[in-house]
PDB file of C-alpha atoms in Angstrom:
ATOM      1  CA  UNK A   6      21.541 -67.795 -25.635  1.00 85.00           C
ATOM      2  CA  UNK A   7      24.193 -65.131 -26.755  1.00 85.00           C
ATOM      3  CA  UNK A   8      22.045 -61.769 -28.273  1.00 80.00           C
ATOM      4  CA  UNK A   9      23.895 -58.925 -29.806  1.00 79.00           C
ATOM      5  CA  UNK A  10      21.739 -55.697 -30.488  1.00 75.00           C
ATOM      6  CA  UNK A  11      22.731 -52.038 -31.824  1.00 70.00           C
ATOM      7  CA  UNK A  12      24.862 -51.139 -34.144  1.00 67.00           C
ATOM      8  CA  UNK A  13      27.100 -48.042 -35.154  1.00 66.00           C
ATOM      9  CA  UNK A  14      24.137 -46.079 -36.894  1.00 63.00           C
ATOM     10  CA  UNK A  15      20.651 -44.932 -35.722  1.00 60.00           C
ATOM     11  CA  UNK A  16      18.418 -46.985 -38.194  1.00 63.00           C
ATOM     12  CA  UNK A  17      20.162 -50.528 -37.441  1.00 57.00           C
ATOM     13  CA  UNK A  18      16.617 -52.152 -36.581  1.00 58.00           C
ATOM     14  CA  UNK A  19      14.961 -54.918 -38.722  1.00 64.00           C
ATOM     15  CA  UNK A  20      12.168 -56.385 -36.854  1.00 66.00           C
ATOM     16  CA  UNK A  21      12.534 -56.475 -32.698  1.00 70.00           C
ATOM     17  CA  UNK A  22      14.157 -53.455 -31.393  1.00 74.00           C
ATOM     18  CA  UNK A  23      16.016 -56.218 -28.859  1.00 77.00           C
ATOM     19  CA  UNK A  24      17.950 -53.413 -26.979  1.00 75.00           C
ATOM     20  CA  UNK A  25      15.256 -51.597 -25.900  1.00 75.00           C
ATOM     21  CA  UNK A  26      12.994 -55.159 -25.398  1.00 80.00           C
ATOM     22  CA  UNK A  27      15.809 -56.190 -22.698  1.00 79.00           C
ATOM     23  CA  UNK A  28      16.293 -52.471 -21.042  1.00 75.00           C
ATOM     24  CA  UNK A  29      12.698 -52.151 -20.511  1.00 72.00           C
ATOM     25  CA  UNK A  30      12.399 -55.844 -18.918  1.00 80.00           C
ATOM     26  CA  UNK A  31      14.144 -55.099 -16.025  1.00 77.00           C
ATOM     27  CA  UNK A  32      16.207 -57.866 -16.171  1.00 79.00           C
ATOM     28  CA  UNK A  33      13.098 -60.595 -16.639  1.00 86.00           C
ATOM     29  CA  UNK A  34      13.895 -61.653 -19.987  1.00 86.00           C
ATOM     30  CA  UNK A  35      17.587 -61.803 -20.042  1.00 86.00           C
ATOM     31  CA  UNK A  36      20.830 -60.348 -18.304  1.00 85.00           C
ATOM     32  CA  UNK A  37      23.007 -57.517 -20.178  1.00 82.00           C
ATOM     33  CA  UNK A  38      26.464 -58.509 -19.762  1.00 85.00           C
ATOM     34  CA  UNK A  39      27.941 -56.188 -22.572  1.00 84.00           C
ATOM     35  CA  UNK A  40      27.049 -52.813 -23.160  1.00 81.00           C
ATOM     36  CA  UNK A  41      28.258 -49.524 -25.330  1.00 81.00           C
ATOM     37  CA  UNK A  42      27.364 -45.790 -24.501  1.00 82.00           C
ATOM     38  CA  UNK A  43      27.650 -42.921 -26.945  1.00 80.00           C
ATOM     39  CA  UNK A  44      28.948 -39.850 -24.825  1.00 85.00           C
ATOM     40  CA  UNK A  45      28.533 -36.709 -25.428  1.00 82.00           C
ATOM     41  CA  UNK A  46      31.089 -33.493 -23.898  1.00 86.00           C
ATOM     42  CA  UNK A  47      29.119 -31.210 -21.388  1.00 88.00           C
ATOM     43  CA  UNK A  48      28.018 -28.069 -22.952  1.00 91.00           C
ATOM     44  CA  UNK A  49      30.441 -24.861 -22.327  1.00 91.00           C
ATOM     45  CA  UNK A  50      27.951 -22.585 -20.999  1.00 93.00           C
ATOM     46  CA  UNK A  51      24.355 -22.712 -20.527  1.00 95.00           C
ATOM     47  CA  UNK A  52      21.889 -19.926 -19.968  1.00 96.00           C
ATOM     48  CA  UNK A  53      18.251 -19.401 -19.373  1.00 96.00           C
ATOM     49  CA  UNK A  54      15.801 -17.053 -20.013  1.00 96.00           C
ATOM     50  CA  UNK A  55      12.722 -16.880 -17.449  1.00 95.00           C
ATOM     51  CA  UNK A  56       9.369 -15.501 -18.961  1.00 95.00           C
ATOM     52  CA  UNK A  57       7.217 -14.156 -16.206  1.00 94.00           C
ATOM     53  CA  UNK A  58       3.668 -14.510 -17.646  1.00 92.00           C
ATOM     54  CA  UNK A  59      -0.026 -13.386 -16.784  1.00 90.00           C
ATOM     55  CA  UNK A  60      -1.674 -16.886 -16.714  1.00 88.00           C
ATOM     56  CA  UNK A  61      -0.254 -20.433 -16.542  1.00 87.00           C
ATOM     57  CA  UNK A  62      -1.904 -20.976 -20.385  1.00 89.00           C
ATOM     58  CA  UNK A  63      -0.397 -17.957 -21.789  1.00 91.00           C
ATOM     59  CA  UNK A  64       2.978 -19.672 -20.357  1.00 92.00           C
ATOM     60  CA  UNK A  65       1.519 -22.894 -21.987  1.00 91.00           C
ATOM     61  CA  UNK A  66       1.006 -20.924 -25.713  1.00 91.00           C
ATOM     62  CA  UNK A  67       3.975 -18.863 -25.680  1.00 93.00           C
ATOM     63  CA  UNK A  68       6.077 -22.727 -25.191  1.00 93.00           C
ATOM     64  CA  UNK A  69       4.444 -24.035 -28.692  1.00 93.00           C
ATOM     65  CA  UNK A  70       5.885 -20.693 -30.108  1.00 93.00           C
ATOM     66  CA  UNK A  71       9.473 -21.029 -28.841  1.00 94.00           C
ATOM     67  CA  UNK A  72       9.609 -24.533 -29.769  1.00 93.00           C
ATOM     68  CA  UNK A  73       7.841 -23.788 -33.219  1.00 92.00           C
ATOM     69  CA  UNK A  74      10.933 -21.372 -33.565  1.00 94.00           C
ATOM     70  CA  UNK A  75      14.333 -22.146 -35.272  1.00 94.00           C
ATOM     71  CA  UNK A  76      16.094 -21.844 -31.719  1.00 95.00           C
ATOM     72  CA  UNK A  77      17.701 -24.824 -30.699  1.00 93.00           C
ATOM     73  CA  UNK A  78      16.761 -25.358 -26.361  1.00 95.00           C
ATOM     74  CA  UNK A  79      17.849 -28.015 -24.007  1.00 94.00           C
ATOM     75  CA  UNK A  80      14.684 -27.586 -21.909  1.00 93.00           C
ATOM     76  CA  UNK A  81      11.076 -25.479 -22.318  1.00 94.00           C
ATOM     77  CA  UNK A  82       9.132 -25.791 -18.859  1.00 94.00           C
ATOM     78  CA  UNK A  83       6.375 -24.209 -17.648  1.00 92.00           C
ATOM     79  CA  UNK A  84       6.309 -23.940 -13.555  1.00 89.00           C
ATOM     80  CA  UNK A  85       2.933 -22.681 -11.444  1.00 81.00           C
ATOM     81  CA  UNK A  86       0.971 -21.431 -10.109  1.00 80.00           C
ATOM     82  CA  UNK A  87       2.899 -18.451 -10.430  1.00 86.00           C
ATOM     83  CA  UNK A  88       3.209 -18.497 -14.070  1.00 90.00           C
ATOM     84  CA  UNK A  89       6.383 -18.951 -15.423  1.00 92.00           C
ATOM     85  CA  UNK A  90       8.196 -20.138 -18.862  1.00 94.00           C
ATOM     86  CA  UNK A  91      12.046 -21.575 -18.291  1.00 95.00           C
ATOM     87  CA  UNK A  92      13.469 -21.875 -21.828  1.00 96.00           C
ATOM     88  CA  UNK A  93      17.433 -23.144 -21.166  1.00 96.00           C
ATOM     89  CA  UNK A  94      20.229 -23.183 -23.728  1.00 96.00           C
ATOM     90  CA  UNK A  95      22.874 -24.760 -23.473  1.00 95.00           C
ATOM     91  CA  UNK A  96      26.320 -24.820 -25.906  1.00 92.00           C
ATOM     92  CA  UNK A  97      28.993 -22.135 -26.123  1.00 92.00           C
ATOM     93  CA  UNK A  98      29.293 -18.917 -24.577  1.00 91.00           C
ATOM     94  CA  UNK A  99      28.208 -16.765 -27.377  1.00 92.00           C
ATOM     95  CA  UNK A 100      25.524 -19.011 -28.827  1.00 94.00           C
ATOM     96  CA  UNK A 101      23.749 -19.700 -25.292  1.00 93.00           C
ATOM     97  CA  UNK A 102      23.511 -16.020 -24.687  1.00 93.00           C
ATOM     98  CA  UNK A 103      22.338 -15.042 -28.314  1.00 95.00           C
ATOM     99  CA  UNK A 104      19.539 -17.908 -28.137  1.00 95.00           C
ATOM    100  CA  UNK A 105      18.095 -17.039 -24.496  1.00 94.00           C
ATOM    101  CA  UNK A 106      18.525 -13.221 -26.429  1.00 95.00           C
ATOM    102  CA  UNK A 107      16.401 -14.360 -28.989  1.00 95.00           C
ATOM    103  CA  UNK A 108      14.162 -16.388 -26.691  1.00 95.00           C
ATOM    104  CA  UNK A 109      12.973 -13.058 -25.183  1.00 93.00           C
ATOM    105  CA  UNK A 110      12.061 -11.105 -28.107  1.00 94.00           C
ATOM    106  CA  UNK A 111      10.144 -13.438 -28.759  1.00 93.00           C
ATOM    107  CA  UNK A 112       8.437 -13.808 -25.576  1.00 91.00           C
ATOM    108  CA  UNK A 113       8.343  -9.424 -25.774  1.00 91.00           C
ATOM    109  CA  UNK A 114       5.921  -9.289 -28.607  1.00 90.00           C
ATOM    110  CA  UNK A 115       3.531 -11.140 -26.483  1.00 86.00           C
ATOM    111  CA  UNK A 116       4.328  -8.264 -23.468  1.00 88.00           C
ATOM    112  CA  UNK A 117       6.201 -10.647 -21.280  1.00 91.00           C
ATOM    113  CA  UNK A 118       8.625  -9.546 -18.800  1.00 92.00           C
ATOM    114  CA  UNK A 119      11.779 -11.343 -19.514  1.00 94.00           C
ATOM    115  CA  UNK A 120      14.925 -12.101 -17.272  1.00 94.00           C
ATOM    116  CA  UNK A 121      17.890 -13.886 -18.381  1.00 94.00           C
ATOM    117  CA  UNK A 122      19.985 -16.171 -15.736  1.00 94.00           C
ATOM    118  CA  UNK A 123      23.504 -17.814 -16.163  1.00 92.00           C
ATOM    119  CA  UNK A 124      25.776 -18.970 -13.360  1.00 92.00           C
ATOM    120  CA  UNK A 125      25.397 -19.773 -10.232  1.00 93.00           C
ATOM    121  CA  UNK A 126      22.236 -18.335 -10.337  1.00 95.00           C
ATOM    122  CA  UNK A 127      20.864 -20.592 -13.141  1.00 94.00           C
ATOM    123  CA  UNK A 128      21.867 -24.016 -11.097  1.00 93.00           C
ATOM    124  CA  UNK A 129      19.911 -22.325  -8.362  1.00 93.00           C
ATOM    125  CA  UNK A 130      17.242 -21.873 -10.404  1.00 92.00           C
ATOM    126  CA  UNK A 131      16.661 -25.175 -11.943  1.00 92.00           C
ATOM    127  CA  UNK A 132      17.286 -26.941  -8.476  1.00 90.00           C
ATOM    128  CA  UNK A 133      14.586 -24.962  -6.874  1.00 88.00           C
ATOM    129  CA  UNK A 134      12.222 -25.518 -10.338  1.00 87.00           C
ATOM    130  CA  UNK A 135      12.485 -29.468  -9.931  1.00 84.00           C
ATOM    131  CA  UNK A 136      12.668 -29.199  -5.768  1.00 78.00           C
ATOM    132  CA  UNK A 137       9.902 -26.845  -5.575  1.00 69.00           C
ATOM    133  CA  UNK A 138       6.663 -28.378  -6.437  1.00 56.00           C
ATOM    134  CA  UNK A 139       6.725 -31.739  -4.913  1.00 67.00           C
ATOM    135  CA  UNK A 140       7.545 -31.603  -0.938  1.00 66.00           C
ATOM    136  CA  UNK A 141       4.543 -30.713   0.462  1.00 72.00           C
ATOM    137  CA  UNK A 142       2.124 -32.402  -2.057  1.00 75.00           C
ATOM    138  CA  UNK A 143      -0.376 -35.032  -0.773  1.00 78.00           C
ATOM    139  CA  UNK A 144      -1.004 -36.573  -4.374  1.00 79.00           C
ATOM    140  CA  UNK A 145       1.358 -36.283  -7.125  1.00 81.00           C
ATOM    141  CA  UNK A 146      -0.185 -36.715 -10.762  1.00 83.00           C
ATOM    142  CA  UNK A 147       1.732 -37.125 -14.095  1.00 86.00           C
ATOM    143  CA  UNK A 148      -0.243 -35.843 -17.393  1.00 87.00           C
ATOM    144  CA  UNK A 149       0.003 -36.275 -20.620  1.00 89.00           C
ATOM    145  CA  UNK A 150      -1.266 -34.100 -23.204  1.00 90.00           C
ATOM    146  CA  UNK A 151      -1.257 -33.413 -26.050  1.00 92.00           C
ATOM    147  CA  UNK A 152       1.562 -29.775 -27.029  1.00 91.00           C
ATOM    148  CA  UNK A 153      -1.579 -28.317 -28.708  1.00 91.00           C
ATOM    149  CA  UNK A 154      -3.816 -29.252 -25.346  1.00 92.00           C
ATOM    150  CA  UNK A 155      -1.632 -27.634 -22.413  1.00 91.00           C
ATOM    151  CA  UNK A 156      -3.387 -24.232 -22.254  1.00 90.00           C
ATOM    152  CA  UNK A 157      -6.281 -26.035 -22.216  1.00 89.00           C
ATOM    153  CA  UNK A 158      -5.402 -27.988 -19.435  1.00 89.00           C
ATOM    154  CA  UNK A 159      -3.936 -25.278 -17.199  1.00 87.00           C
ATOM    155  CA  UNK A 160      -6.369 -23.301 -17.654  1.00 85.00           C
ATOM    156  CA  UNK A 161      -9.094 -25.691 -16.630  1.00 84.00           C
ATOM    157  CA  UNK A 162      -6.621 -26.340 -13.818  1.00 82.00           C
ATOM    158  CA  UNK A 163      -6.102 -22.764 -12.554  1.00 77.00           C
ATOM    159  CA  UNK A 164     -10.197 -22.741 -12.907  1.00 77.00           C
ATOM    160  CA  UNK A 165     -11.197 -25.519 -10.670  1.00 73.00           C
ATOM    161  CA  UNK A 166      -8.184 -25.591  -7.853  1.00 76.00           C
ATOM    162  CA  UNK A 167      -7.477 -22.519  -5.698  1.00 75.00           C
ATOM    163  CA  UNK A 168      -4.041 -21.185  -6.194  1.00 71.00           C
ATOM    164  CA  UNK A 169      -2.830 -22.286  -3.325  1.00 72.00           C
ATOM    165  CA  UNK A 170      -3.383 -25.803  -3.491  1.00 76.00           C
ATOM    166  CA  UNK A 171      -1.491 -27.375  -6.359  1.00 80.00           C
ATOM    167  CA  UNK A 172       1.909 -26.925  -7.905  1.00 83.00           C
ATOM    168  CA  UNK A 173       2.651 -27.585 -11.781  1.00 86.00           C
ATOM    169  CA  UNK A 174       5.884 -27.939 -13.784  1.00 88.00           C
ATOM    170  CA  UNK A 175       6.373 -29.849 -17.196  1.00 88.00           C
ATOM    171  CA  UNK A 176       7.598 -30.151 -20.264  1.00 90.00           C
ATOM    172  CA  UNK A 177       5.169 -27.582 -22.066  1.00 87.00           C
ATOM    173  CA  UNK A 178       6.075 -28.252 -25.518  1.00 88.00           C
ATOM    174  CA  UNK A 179       6.230 -32.063 -25.136  1.00 90.00           C
ATOM    175  CA  UNK A 180       2.474 -32.327 -23.251  1.00 91.00           C
ATOM    176  CA  UNK A 181       4.379 -34.221 -20.202  1.00 91.00           C
ATOM    177  CA  UNK A 182       3.720 -32.204 -17.333  1.00 90.00           C
ATOM    178  CA  UNK A 183       3.610 -33.198 -13.139  1.00 87.00           C
ATOM    179  CA  UNK A 184       0.906 -31.788 -10.832  1.00 85.00           C
ATOM    180  CA  UNK A 185       1.159 -31.419  -7.067  1.00 84.00           C
ATOM    181  CA  UNK A 186      -2.136 -31.447  -5.253  1.00 81.00           C
ATOM    182  CA  UNK A 187      -2.146 -30.118  -1.529  1.00 77.00           C
ATOM    183  CA  UNK A 188      -5.567 -31.048   1.135  1.00 70.00           C
ATOM    184  CA  UNK A 189      -7.640 -33.949   2.213  1.00 55.00           C
ATOM    185  CA  UNK A 190      -8.389 -36.650   0.242  1.00 51.00           C
ATOM    186  CA  UNK A 191     -12.136 -35.232   0.257  1.00 50.00           C
ATOM    187  CA  UNK A 192     -11.159 -31.619  -0.281  1.00 55.00           C
ATOM    188  CA  UNK A 193      -9.108 -32.947  -3.205  1.00 52.00           C
ATOM    189  CA  UNK A 194     -11.894 -35.312  -4.694  1.00 56.00           C
ATOM    190  CA  UNK A 195     -13.867 -32.199  -5.158  1.00 55.00           C
ATOM    191  CA  UNK A 196     -11.434 -29.800  -6.425  1.00 52.00           C
ATOM    192  CA  UNK A 197     -10.512 -32.699  -8.940  1.00 53.00           C
ATOM    193  CA  UNK A 198     -14.618 -33.314  -9.921  1.00 55.00           C
ATOM    194  CA  UNK A 199     -14.962 -29.472 -10.691  1.00 53.00           C
ATOM    195  CA  UNK A 200     -12.045 -29.102 -12.681  1.00 48.00           C
ATOM    196  CA  UNK A 201     -12.575 -32.023 -14.529  1.00 48.00           C
ATOM    197  CA  UNK A 202      -9.263 -32.945 -14.944  1.00 48.00           C
TER     198      UNK A 202
END
């Protein structure tokens, strides 16, 4: 049987969302023979604001503040154990710089040191951010919490696990985090138990 799903507008589903059902079935329900994609041009420019925070919980709270502002970042990421908040803006050259400066102003009200990075240095920053947490991890966990609970989670983690034993990165404003732990199974079990994670 041949079936068609989707349409030109976003609200085009009455009943089951057949397109998503098939994409999530990995070929077990049907074979997709034709797909139409909506493409967007690559942004003209990108600029990232990096805030060096005193604690991971401060970075998580700051992420919520930035997310609640009128700014339109494409990424709001926290990184640890050295607490940092990375906020990326991708749009026109002038708009990316203007929004990054505005995000920096928000952070400075919390007495946080801010750097603005663009060009090759920015690309290197995001490459290192994506790779830094996982090469030496013995255990990798994906943690999903409410965005308002991120600060509490990272506070508990940093209290229960030594700084040299974990790496953290994630979408703080969405509540999705990746935590890499380093150590033997027995040590990790004890650390996780102490942290109640």
